[in-house]
Coordinates of C-alpha atoms and ligand atoms in Angstrom, one line a residue:
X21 CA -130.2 -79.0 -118.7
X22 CA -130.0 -81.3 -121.5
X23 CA -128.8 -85.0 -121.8
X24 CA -126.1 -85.9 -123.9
X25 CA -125.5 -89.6 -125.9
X26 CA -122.1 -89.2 -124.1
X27 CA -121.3 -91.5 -121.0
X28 CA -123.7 -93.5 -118.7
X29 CA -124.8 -93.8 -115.5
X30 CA -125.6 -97.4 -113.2
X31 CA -126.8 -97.1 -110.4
X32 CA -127.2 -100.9 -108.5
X33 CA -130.6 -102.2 -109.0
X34 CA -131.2 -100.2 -112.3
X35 CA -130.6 -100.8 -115.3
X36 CA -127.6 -98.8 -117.4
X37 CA -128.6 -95.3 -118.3
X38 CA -126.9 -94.2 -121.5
X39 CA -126.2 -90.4 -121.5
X40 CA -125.8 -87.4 -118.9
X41 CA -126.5 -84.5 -118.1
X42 CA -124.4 -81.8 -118.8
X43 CA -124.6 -78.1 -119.2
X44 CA -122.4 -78.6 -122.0
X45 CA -124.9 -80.2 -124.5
X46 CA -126.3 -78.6 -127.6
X47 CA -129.2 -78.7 -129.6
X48 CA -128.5 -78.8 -133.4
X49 CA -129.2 -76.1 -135.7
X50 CA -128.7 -75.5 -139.3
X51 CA -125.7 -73.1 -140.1
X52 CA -127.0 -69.4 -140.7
X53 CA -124.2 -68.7 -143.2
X54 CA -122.6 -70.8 -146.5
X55 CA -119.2 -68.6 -145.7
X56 CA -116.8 -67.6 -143.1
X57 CA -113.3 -66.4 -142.5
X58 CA -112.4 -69.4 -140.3
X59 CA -114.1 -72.7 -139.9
X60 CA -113.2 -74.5 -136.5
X61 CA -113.5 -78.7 -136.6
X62 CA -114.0 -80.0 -132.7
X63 CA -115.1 -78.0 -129.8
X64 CA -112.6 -79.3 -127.2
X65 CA -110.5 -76.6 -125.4
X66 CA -107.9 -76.4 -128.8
X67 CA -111.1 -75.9 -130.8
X68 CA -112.9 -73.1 -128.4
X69 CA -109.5 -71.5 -127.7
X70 CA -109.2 -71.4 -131.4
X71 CA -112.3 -69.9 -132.5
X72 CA -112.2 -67.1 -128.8
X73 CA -109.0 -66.0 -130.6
X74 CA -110.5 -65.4 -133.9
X75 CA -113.6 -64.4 -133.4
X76 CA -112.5 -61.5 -131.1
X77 CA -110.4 -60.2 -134.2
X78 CA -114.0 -60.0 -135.6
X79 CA -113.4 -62.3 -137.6
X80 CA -116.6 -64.5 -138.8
X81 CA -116.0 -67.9 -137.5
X82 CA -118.4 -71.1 -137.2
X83 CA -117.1 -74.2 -135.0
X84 CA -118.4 -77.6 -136.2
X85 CA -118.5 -80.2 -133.5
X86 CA -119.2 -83.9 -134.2
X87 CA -121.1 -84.8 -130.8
X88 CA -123.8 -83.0 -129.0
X89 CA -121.9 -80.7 -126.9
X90 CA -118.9 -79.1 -126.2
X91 CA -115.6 -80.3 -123.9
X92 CA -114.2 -83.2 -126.5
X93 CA -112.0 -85.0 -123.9
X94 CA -113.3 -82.9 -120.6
X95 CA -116.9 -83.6 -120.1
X96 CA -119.1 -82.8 -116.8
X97 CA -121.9 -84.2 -116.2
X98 CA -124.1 -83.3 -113.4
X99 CA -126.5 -85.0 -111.5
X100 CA -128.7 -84.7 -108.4
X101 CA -127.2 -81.2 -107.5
X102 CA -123.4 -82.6 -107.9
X103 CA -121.1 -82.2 -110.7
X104 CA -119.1 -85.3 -112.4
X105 CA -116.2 -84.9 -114.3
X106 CA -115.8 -87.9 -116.7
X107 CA -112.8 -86.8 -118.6
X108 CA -110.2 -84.2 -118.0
X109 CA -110.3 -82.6 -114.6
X110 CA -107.4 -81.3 -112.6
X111 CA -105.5 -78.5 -113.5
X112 CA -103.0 -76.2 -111.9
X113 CA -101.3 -72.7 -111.6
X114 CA -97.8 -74.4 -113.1
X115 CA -99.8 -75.1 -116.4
X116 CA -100.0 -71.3 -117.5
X117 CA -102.5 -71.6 -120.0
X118 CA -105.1 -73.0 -118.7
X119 CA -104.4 -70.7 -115.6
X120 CA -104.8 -67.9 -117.3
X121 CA -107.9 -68.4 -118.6
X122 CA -109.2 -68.9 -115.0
X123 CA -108.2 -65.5 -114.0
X124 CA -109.6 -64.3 -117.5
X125 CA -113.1 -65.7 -116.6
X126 CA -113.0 -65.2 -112.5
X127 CA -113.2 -69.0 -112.3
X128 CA -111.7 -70.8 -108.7
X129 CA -110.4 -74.2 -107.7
X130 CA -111.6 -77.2 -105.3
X131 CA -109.4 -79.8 -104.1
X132 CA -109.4 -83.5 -104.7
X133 CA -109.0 -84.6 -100.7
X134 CA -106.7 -87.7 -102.3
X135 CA -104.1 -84.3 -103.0
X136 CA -103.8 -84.5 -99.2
X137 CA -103.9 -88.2 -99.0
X138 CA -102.8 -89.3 -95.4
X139 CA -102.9 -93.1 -96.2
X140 CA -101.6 -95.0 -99.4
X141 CA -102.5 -98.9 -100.4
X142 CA -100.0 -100.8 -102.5
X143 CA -101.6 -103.8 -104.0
X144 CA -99.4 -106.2 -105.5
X145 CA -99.3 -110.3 -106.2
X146 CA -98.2 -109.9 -102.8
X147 CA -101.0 -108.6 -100.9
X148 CA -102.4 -105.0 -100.2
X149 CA -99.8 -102.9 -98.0
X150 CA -100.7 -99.6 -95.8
X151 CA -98.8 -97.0 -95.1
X152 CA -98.7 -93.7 -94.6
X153 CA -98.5 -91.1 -97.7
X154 CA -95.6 -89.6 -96.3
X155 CA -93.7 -93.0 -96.6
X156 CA -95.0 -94.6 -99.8
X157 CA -94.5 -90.6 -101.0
X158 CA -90.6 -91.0 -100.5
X159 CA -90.6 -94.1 -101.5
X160 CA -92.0 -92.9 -104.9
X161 CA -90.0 -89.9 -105.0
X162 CA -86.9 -92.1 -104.4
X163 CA -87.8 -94.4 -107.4
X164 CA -88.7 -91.3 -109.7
X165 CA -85.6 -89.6 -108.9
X166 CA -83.5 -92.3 -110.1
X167 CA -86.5 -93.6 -113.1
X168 CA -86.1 -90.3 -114.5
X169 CA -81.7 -89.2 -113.5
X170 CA -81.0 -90.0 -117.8
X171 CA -78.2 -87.6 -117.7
X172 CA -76.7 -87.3 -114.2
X173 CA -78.7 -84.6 -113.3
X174 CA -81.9 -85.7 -112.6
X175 CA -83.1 -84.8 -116.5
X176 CA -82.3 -81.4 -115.7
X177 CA -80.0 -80.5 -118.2
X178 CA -81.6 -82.8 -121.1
X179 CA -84.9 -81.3 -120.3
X180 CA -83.6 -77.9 -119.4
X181 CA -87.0 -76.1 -121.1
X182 CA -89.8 -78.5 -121.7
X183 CA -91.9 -76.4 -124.2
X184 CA -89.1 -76.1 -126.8
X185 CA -88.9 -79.5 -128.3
X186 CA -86.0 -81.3 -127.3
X187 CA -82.8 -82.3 -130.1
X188 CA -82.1 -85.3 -128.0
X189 CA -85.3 -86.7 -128.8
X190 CA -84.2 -89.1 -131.3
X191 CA -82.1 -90.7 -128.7
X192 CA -84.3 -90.8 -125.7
X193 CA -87.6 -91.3 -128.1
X194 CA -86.4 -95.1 -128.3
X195 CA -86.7 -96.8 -125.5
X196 CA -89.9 -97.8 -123.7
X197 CA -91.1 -97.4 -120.2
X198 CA -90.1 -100.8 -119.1
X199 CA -87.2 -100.7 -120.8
X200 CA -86.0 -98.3 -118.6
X201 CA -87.6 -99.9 -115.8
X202 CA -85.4 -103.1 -116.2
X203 CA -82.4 -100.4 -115.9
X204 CA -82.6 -99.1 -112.3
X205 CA -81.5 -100.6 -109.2
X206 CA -84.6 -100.0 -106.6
X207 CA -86.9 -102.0 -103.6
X208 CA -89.5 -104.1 -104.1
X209 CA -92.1 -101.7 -103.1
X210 CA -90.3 -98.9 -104.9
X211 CA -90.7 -100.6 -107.6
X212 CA -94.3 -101.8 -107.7
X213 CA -94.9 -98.2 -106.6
X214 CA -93.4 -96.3 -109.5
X215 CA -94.6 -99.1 -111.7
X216 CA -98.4 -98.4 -111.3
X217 CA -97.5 -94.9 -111.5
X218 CA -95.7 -94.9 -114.7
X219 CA -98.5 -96.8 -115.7
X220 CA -101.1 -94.6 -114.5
X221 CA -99.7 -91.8 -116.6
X222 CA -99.2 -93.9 -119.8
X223 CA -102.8 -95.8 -119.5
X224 CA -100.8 -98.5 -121.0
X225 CA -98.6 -101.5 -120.5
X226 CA -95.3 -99.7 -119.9
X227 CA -93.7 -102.0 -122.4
X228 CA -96.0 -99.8 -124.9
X229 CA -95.4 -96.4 -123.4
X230 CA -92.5 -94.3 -124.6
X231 CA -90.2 -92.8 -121.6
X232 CA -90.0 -89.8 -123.9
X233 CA -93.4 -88.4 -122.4
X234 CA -92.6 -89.7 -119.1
X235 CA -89.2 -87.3 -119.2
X236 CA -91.4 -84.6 -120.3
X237 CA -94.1 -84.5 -117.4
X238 CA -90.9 -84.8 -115.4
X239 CA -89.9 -81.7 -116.6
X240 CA -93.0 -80.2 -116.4
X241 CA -93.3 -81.1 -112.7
X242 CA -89.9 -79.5 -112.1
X243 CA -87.8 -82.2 -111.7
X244 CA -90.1 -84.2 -108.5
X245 CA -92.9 -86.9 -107.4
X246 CA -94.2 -84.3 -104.8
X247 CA -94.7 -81.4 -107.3
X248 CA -96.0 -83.6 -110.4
X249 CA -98.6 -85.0 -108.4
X250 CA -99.3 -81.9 -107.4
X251 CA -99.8 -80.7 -110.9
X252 CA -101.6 -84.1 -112.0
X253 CA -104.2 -84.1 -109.6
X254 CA -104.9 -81.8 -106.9
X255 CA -106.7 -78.7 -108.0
X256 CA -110.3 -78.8 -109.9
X257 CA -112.1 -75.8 -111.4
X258 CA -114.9 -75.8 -108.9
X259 CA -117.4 -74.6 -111.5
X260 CA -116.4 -77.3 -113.4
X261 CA -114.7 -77.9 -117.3
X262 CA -117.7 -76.7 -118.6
X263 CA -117.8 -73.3 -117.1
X264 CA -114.2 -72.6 -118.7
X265 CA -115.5 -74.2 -122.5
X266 CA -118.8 -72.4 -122.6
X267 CA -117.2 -69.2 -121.3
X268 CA -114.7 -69.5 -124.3
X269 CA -117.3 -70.4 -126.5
X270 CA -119.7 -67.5 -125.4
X271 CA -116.2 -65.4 -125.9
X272 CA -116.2 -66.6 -129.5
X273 CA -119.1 -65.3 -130.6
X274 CA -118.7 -68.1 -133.3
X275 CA -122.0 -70.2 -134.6
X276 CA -121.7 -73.6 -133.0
X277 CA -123.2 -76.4 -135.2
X278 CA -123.1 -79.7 -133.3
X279 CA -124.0 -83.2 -134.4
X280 CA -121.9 -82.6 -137.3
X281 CA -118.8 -84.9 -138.0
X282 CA -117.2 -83.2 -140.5
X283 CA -115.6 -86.1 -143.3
X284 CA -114.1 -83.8 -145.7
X285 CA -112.3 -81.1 -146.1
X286 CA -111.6 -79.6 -149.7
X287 CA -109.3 -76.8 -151.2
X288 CA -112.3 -75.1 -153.6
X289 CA -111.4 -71.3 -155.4
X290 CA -110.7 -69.2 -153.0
X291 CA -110.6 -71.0 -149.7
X292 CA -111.4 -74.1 -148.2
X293 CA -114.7 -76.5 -148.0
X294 CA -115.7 -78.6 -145.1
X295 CA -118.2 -81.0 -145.2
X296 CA -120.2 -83.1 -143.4
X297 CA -123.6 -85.1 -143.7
X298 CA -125.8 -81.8 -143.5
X299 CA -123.4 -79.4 -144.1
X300 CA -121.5 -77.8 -146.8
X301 CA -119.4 -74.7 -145.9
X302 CA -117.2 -72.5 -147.4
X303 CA -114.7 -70.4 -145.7
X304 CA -111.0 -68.5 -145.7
X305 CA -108.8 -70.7 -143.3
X306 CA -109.5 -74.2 -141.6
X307 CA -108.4 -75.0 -138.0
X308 CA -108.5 -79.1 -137.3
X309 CA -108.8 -79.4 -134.1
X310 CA -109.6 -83.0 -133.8
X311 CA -107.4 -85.7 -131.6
X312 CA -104.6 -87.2 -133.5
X313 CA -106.3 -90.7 -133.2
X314 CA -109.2 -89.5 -135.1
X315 CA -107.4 -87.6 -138.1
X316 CA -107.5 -90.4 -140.8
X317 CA -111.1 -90.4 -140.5
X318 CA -111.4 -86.8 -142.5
X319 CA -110.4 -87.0 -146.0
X320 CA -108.3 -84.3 -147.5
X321 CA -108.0 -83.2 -151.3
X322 CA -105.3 -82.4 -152.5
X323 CA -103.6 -85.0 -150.1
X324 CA -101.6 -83.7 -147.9
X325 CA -98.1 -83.6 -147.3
X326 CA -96.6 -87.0 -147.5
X327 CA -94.8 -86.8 -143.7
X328 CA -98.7 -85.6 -142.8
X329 CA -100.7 -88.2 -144.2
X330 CA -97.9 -90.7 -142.7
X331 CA -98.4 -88.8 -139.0
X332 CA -102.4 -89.2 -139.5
X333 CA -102.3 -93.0 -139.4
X334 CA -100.8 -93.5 -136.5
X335 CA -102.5 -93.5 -132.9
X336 CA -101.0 -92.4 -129.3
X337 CA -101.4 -95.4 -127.2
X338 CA -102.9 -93.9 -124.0
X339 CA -106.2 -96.3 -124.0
X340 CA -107.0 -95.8 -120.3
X341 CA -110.2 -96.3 -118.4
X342 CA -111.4 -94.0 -115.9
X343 CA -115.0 -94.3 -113.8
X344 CA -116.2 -92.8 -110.9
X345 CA -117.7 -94.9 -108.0
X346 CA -120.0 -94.0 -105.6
X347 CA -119.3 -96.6 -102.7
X348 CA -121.1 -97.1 -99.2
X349 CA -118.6 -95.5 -96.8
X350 CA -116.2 -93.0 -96.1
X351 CA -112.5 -94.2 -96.4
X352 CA -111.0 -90.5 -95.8
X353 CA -108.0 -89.1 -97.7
X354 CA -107.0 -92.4 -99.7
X355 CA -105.1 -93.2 -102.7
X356 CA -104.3 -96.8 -104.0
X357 CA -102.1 -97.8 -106.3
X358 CA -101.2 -101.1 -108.6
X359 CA -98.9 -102.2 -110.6
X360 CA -99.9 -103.5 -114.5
X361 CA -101.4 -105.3 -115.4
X362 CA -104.1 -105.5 -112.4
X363 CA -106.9 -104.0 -114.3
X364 CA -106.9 -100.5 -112.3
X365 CA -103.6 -98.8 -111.6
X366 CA -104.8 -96.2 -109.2
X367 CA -108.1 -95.3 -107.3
X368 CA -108.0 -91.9 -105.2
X369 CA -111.3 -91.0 -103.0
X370 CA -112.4 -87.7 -104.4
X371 CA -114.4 -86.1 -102.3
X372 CA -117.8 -87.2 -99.3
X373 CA -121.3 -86.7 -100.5
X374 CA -123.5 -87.4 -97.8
X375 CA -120.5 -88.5 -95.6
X376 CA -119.4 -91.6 -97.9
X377 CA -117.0 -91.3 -100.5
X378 CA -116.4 -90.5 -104.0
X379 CA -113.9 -92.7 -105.7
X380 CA -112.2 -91.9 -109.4
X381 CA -110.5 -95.2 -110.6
X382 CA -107.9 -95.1 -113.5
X383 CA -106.9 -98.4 -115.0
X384 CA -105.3 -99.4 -118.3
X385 CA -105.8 -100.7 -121.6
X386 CA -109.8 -101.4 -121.4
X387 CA -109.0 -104.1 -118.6
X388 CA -112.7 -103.2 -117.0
X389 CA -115.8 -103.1 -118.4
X390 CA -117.1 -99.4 -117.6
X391 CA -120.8 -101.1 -118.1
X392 CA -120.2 -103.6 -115.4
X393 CA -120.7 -102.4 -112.0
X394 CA -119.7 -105.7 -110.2
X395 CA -116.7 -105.9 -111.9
X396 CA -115.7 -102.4 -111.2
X397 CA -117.0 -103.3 -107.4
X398 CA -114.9 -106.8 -107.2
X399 CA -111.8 -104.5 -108.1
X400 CA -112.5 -102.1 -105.7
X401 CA -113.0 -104.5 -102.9
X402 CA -109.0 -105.6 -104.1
X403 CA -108.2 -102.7 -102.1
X404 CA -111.0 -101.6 -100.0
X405 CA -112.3 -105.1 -98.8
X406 CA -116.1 -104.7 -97.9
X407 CA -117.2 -101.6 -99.6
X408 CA -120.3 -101.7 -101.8
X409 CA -120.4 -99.6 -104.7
X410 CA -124.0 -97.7 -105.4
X411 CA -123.3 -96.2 -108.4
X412 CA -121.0 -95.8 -111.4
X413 CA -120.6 -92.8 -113.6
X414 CA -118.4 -93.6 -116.9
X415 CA -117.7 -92.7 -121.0
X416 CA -115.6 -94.9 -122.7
X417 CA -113.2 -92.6 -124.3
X418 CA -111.3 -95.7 -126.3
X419 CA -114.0 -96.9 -128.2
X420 CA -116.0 -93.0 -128.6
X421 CA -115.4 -92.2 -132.3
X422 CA -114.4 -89.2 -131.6
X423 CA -111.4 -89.2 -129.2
X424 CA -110.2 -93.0 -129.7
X425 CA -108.0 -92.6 -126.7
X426 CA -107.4 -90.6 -123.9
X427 CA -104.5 -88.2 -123.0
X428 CA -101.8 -88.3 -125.4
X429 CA -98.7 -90.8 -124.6
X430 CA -96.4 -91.3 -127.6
X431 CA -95.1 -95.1 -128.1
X432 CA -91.4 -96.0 -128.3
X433 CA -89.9 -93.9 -131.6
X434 CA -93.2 -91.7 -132.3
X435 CA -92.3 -88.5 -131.1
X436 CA -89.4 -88.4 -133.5
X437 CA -91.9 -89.8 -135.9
X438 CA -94.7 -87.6 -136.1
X439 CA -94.2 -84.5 -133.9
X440 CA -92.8 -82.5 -136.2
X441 CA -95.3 -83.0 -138.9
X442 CA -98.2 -83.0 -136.7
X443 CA -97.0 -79.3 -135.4
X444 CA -96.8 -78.2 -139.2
X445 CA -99.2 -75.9 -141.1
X446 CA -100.4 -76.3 -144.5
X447 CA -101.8 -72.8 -145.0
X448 CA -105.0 -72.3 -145.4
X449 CA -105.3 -74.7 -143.3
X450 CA -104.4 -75.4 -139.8
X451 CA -104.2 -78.1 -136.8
X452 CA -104.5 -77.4 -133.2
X453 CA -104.8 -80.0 -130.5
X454 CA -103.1 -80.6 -127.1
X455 CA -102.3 -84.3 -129.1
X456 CA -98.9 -82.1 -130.4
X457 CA -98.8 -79.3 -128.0
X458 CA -95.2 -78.2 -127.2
X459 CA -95.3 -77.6 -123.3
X460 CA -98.4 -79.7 -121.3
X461 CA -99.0 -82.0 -124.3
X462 CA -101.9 -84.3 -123.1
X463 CA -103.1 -81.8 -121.4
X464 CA -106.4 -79.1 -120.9
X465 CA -103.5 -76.7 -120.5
X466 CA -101.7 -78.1 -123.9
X467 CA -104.9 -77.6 -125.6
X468 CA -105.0 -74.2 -124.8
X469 CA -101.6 -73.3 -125.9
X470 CA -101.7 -75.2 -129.4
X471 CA -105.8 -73.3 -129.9
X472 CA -103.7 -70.2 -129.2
X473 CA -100.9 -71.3 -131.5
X474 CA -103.1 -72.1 -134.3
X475 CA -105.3 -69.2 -134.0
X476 CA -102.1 -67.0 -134.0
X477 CA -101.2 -68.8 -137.3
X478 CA -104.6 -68.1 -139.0
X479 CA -104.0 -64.2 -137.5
X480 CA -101.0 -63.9 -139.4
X481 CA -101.9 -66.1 -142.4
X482 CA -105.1 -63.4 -143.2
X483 CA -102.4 -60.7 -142.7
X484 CA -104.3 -59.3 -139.6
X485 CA -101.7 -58.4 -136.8
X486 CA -101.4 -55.0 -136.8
Ligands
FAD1168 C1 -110.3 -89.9 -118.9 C2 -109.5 -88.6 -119.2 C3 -108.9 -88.0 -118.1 C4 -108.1 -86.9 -118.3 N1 -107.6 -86.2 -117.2 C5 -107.0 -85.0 -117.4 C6 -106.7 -84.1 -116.3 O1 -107.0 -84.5 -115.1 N2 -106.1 -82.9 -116.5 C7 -105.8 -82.5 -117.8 O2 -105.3 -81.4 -118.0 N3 -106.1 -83.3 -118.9 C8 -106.7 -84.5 -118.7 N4 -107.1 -85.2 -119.8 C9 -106.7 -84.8 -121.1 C10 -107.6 -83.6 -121.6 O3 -109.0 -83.9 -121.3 C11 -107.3 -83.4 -123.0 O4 -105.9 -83.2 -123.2 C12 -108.0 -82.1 -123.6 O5 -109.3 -81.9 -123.1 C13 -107.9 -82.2 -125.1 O6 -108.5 -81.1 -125.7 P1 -108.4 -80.9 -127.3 O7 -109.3 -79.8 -127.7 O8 -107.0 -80.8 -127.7 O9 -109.0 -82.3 -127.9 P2 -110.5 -82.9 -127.7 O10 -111.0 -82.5 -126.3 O11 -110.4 -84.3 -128.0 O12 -111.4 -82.1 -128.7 C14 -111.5 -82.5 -130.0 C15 -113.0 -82.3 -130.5 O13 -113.1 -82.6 -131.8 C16 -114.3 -83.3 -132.0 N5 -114.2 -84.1 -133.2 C17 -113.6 -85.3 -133.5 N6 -113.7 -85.7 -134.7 C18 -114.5 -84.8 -135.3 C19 -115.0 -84.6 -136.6 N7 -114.7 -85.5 -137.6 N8 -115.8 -83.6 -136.9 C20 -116.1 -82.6 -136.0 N9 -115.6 -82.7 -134.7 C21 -114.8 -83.8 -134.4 C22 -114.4 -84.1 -130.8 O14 -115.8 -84.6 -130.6 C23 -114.0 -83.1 -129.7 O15 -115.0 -82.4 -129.2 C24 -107.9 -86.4 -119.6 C25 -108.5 -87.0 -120.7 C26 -109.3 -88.2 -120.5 C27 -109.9 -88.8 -121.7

């Protein structure tokens, strides 16, 4: 299995290893052809899903990646026998997408034991607070309820279908997470809870966030705490992201070239050129299937469309931190939460190797340094007093030059902004990424539906349904 540049490893006493292993990685290779039907930018799950759809049409499709493997925003590493997921991981049968490609490819789940968390820590400038998940669960749902009750129904009639987009956008699109916050009449505690859980989901301060996306996931998670967190983070595939991308990319049958950032893309006679330091390729249709935070770094002649170009310079503001801590004991089925702007907003103990736990800590904004172990281990101790961490497995997904961010969360105003145009086609070229999915946008499952979505466009573009 090969190493990738991607992520790093410290383990206490060592010094920081950059790169891990990952069935996932590439070697580079020089393209075999100068034309295809469909050149596909980014081999994250839009990107694979993308190029599965094509090139099982027969079409002849190559899938130019800028890192050194496959995943974009999911990436597993393994090591020592175990498997590491360092970006995207959990997954569930309500996102039908992504589900349906695990029945597709015979792949199963695993559970996170935090899903059936019996104890919950609340720290907070007040101190760290036990209690039982069942009652820091109600109080969460009880805050939700009311965080998210915009129209007196509990969002249920405003948010009626959350894959169509929504004509009260406009409206709700302005205000932002705290905003809202400042609104509702609730407890201390309820308070603190649902405001490291907003948090959590915006990896931002909720002044920053938008409560449009927050309405949405509500949606999504039918209309309650219990069943979103459910959907957020319980269920794992158990052979890992990487089993589901290289099955789709095996499925593709397209020429992978990685190590390739492409930098232009070009309307030539005939078709479209993409370009890149090594490369120059020629082909019939163009899916982009690059994060929105990365699009103005790939120049486009003739410009594009003016709302376009104006939807390409601006970035969702999810800029969370997540790392995953191997500590010196076994805390059991635990989950913490903070408030912002303590520097992590949740920690949930994944799973025991070797009968001590597995923790995966989310925080927001960059507030830890993923290289410093002692910092993630004095933040830790905040809500597990005592524990040593051994090890630390982590990617910086803000400052990687290829993702800029994590999971999409739109600010105050920019889903009205740039939704619209970032959903639009400009034949022969197309854009697919779960950054302006309709339905799980954000999302492995989002990425899915908007590869499917843009692959269908190409289909019909080269006149090929039947
Ligand atoms: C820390 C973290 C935790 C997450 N947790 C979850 C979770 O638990 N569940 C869930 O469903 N989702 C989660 N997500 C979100 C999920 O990982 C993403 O929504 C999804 O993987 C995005 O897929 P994509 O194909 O749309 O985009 P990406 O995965 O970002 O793929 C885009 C690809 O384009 C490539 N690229 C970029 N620029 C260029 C260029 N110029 N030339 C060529 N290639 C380029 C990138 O390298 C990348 O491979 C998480 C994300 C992060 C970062």
């Amino acid at each position: 299995m090969k190493k990738t540049s991607d992520g790093h490893n410290i383990k206490r006493g060592f010094p920081l290893d950059q790169g891990l292993t990952s069935p996932a990685a590439f070697d580079h290779r020089a393209p075999a052809h100068a034309d295809y039907d469909a050149v596909v930018v980014g081999a994250g799950f839009a990107g694979l899903t993308a190029a599965r759809e094509l090139g099982s049409r027969g079409l002849r499709v190559a899938i130019v990646e800028a890192r050194d493997r496959i995943g974009g925003r999911t990436f597993l590493a393994e090591q020592e026998g175990q498997k590491y997921e360092i970006g995207g991981t959990w997954i569930h049968w309500g996102q039908p997408y992504v589900w349906s490609e695990l029945q597709r490819y015979g792949l199963g789940i695993s559970e996170s034991v935090s899903g059936t968390a019996d104890t919950i820590s609340l720290l907070t400038d007040a101190g760290l607070e036990s209690d039982t998940a069942e009652a820091m669960g109600k109080d969460l749902e009880t805050a939700l309820q009311l965080f998210c009750d915009i129209d007196g129904t509990g969002g249920r009639m405003m948010f009626a279908n959350p894959h169509a987009p929504s004509d009260v956008a406009g409206h709700l699109d302005q205000s932002s997470l705290a905003d809202r916050l400042a609104e509702i009449n609730i407890s201390g505690r309820q308070r603190s809870l649902l405001q490291a859980f907003i948090t959590m989901n915006a990896a931002t301060d909720p002044a920053k966030g938008g409560m449009y996306d927050q309405l949405r996931w509500w949606a999504l998670g039918e209309y309650s705490a219990d069943s979103l967190l459910k959907r957020l983070g319980r269920y794992k595939i158990a052979q890992g992201t990487s089993a589901l991308a290289l099955a789709l990319l095996r499925d593709s049958k397209a020429e992978l070239l990685v190590g390739e950032p492409v930098t232009e893309i070009t309307s030539v006679a005939g078709g479209i050129r993409v370009k890149g330091k090594n490369i120059s390729l020629n082909s019939k249709t163009v899916v982009v299937a690059v994060p929105m935070n990365v699009l103005s770094d790939i120049k486009f002649t003739p410009g594009l469309p003016a709302e376009r170009q104006s939807a390409h310079r601006e970035n969702h503001v999810c800029a969370g931190t997540k790392f995953i801590a191997s500590i010196d004991r076994n805390v059991g089925a635990w989950v913490g939460f903070a408030p912002y702007p303590n520097p992590l907003t949740m920690v949930i103990a994944d799973r025991e190797i070797d009968g001590k736990s597995l923790l995966v800590g989310f925080g927001p904004d960059d507030k830890i340094d993923l290289n410093n172990i002692e910092q993630i281990e004095k933040e830790l101790r905040k809500f597990l007093p005592g524990i040593n961490v051994t090890n630390v497995l982590a990617h910086d997904w803000s400052n990687d030059p290829y993702a800029k961010g994590g999971w999409t969360w739109f600010e105050p105003g920019q889903t009205t902004r740039v939704l619209a145009a970032l959903q639009t086609s400009t034949p022969p070229l197309f854009f697919a990424n779960t950054d302006w999915a309709s339905g799980w946008r954000g999302f492995i499952d989002g990425a899915i539906e908007d590869g499917i979505r843009g692959a269908r466009d190409v289909i019909d573009f080269l006149h090929l349904r039947a």
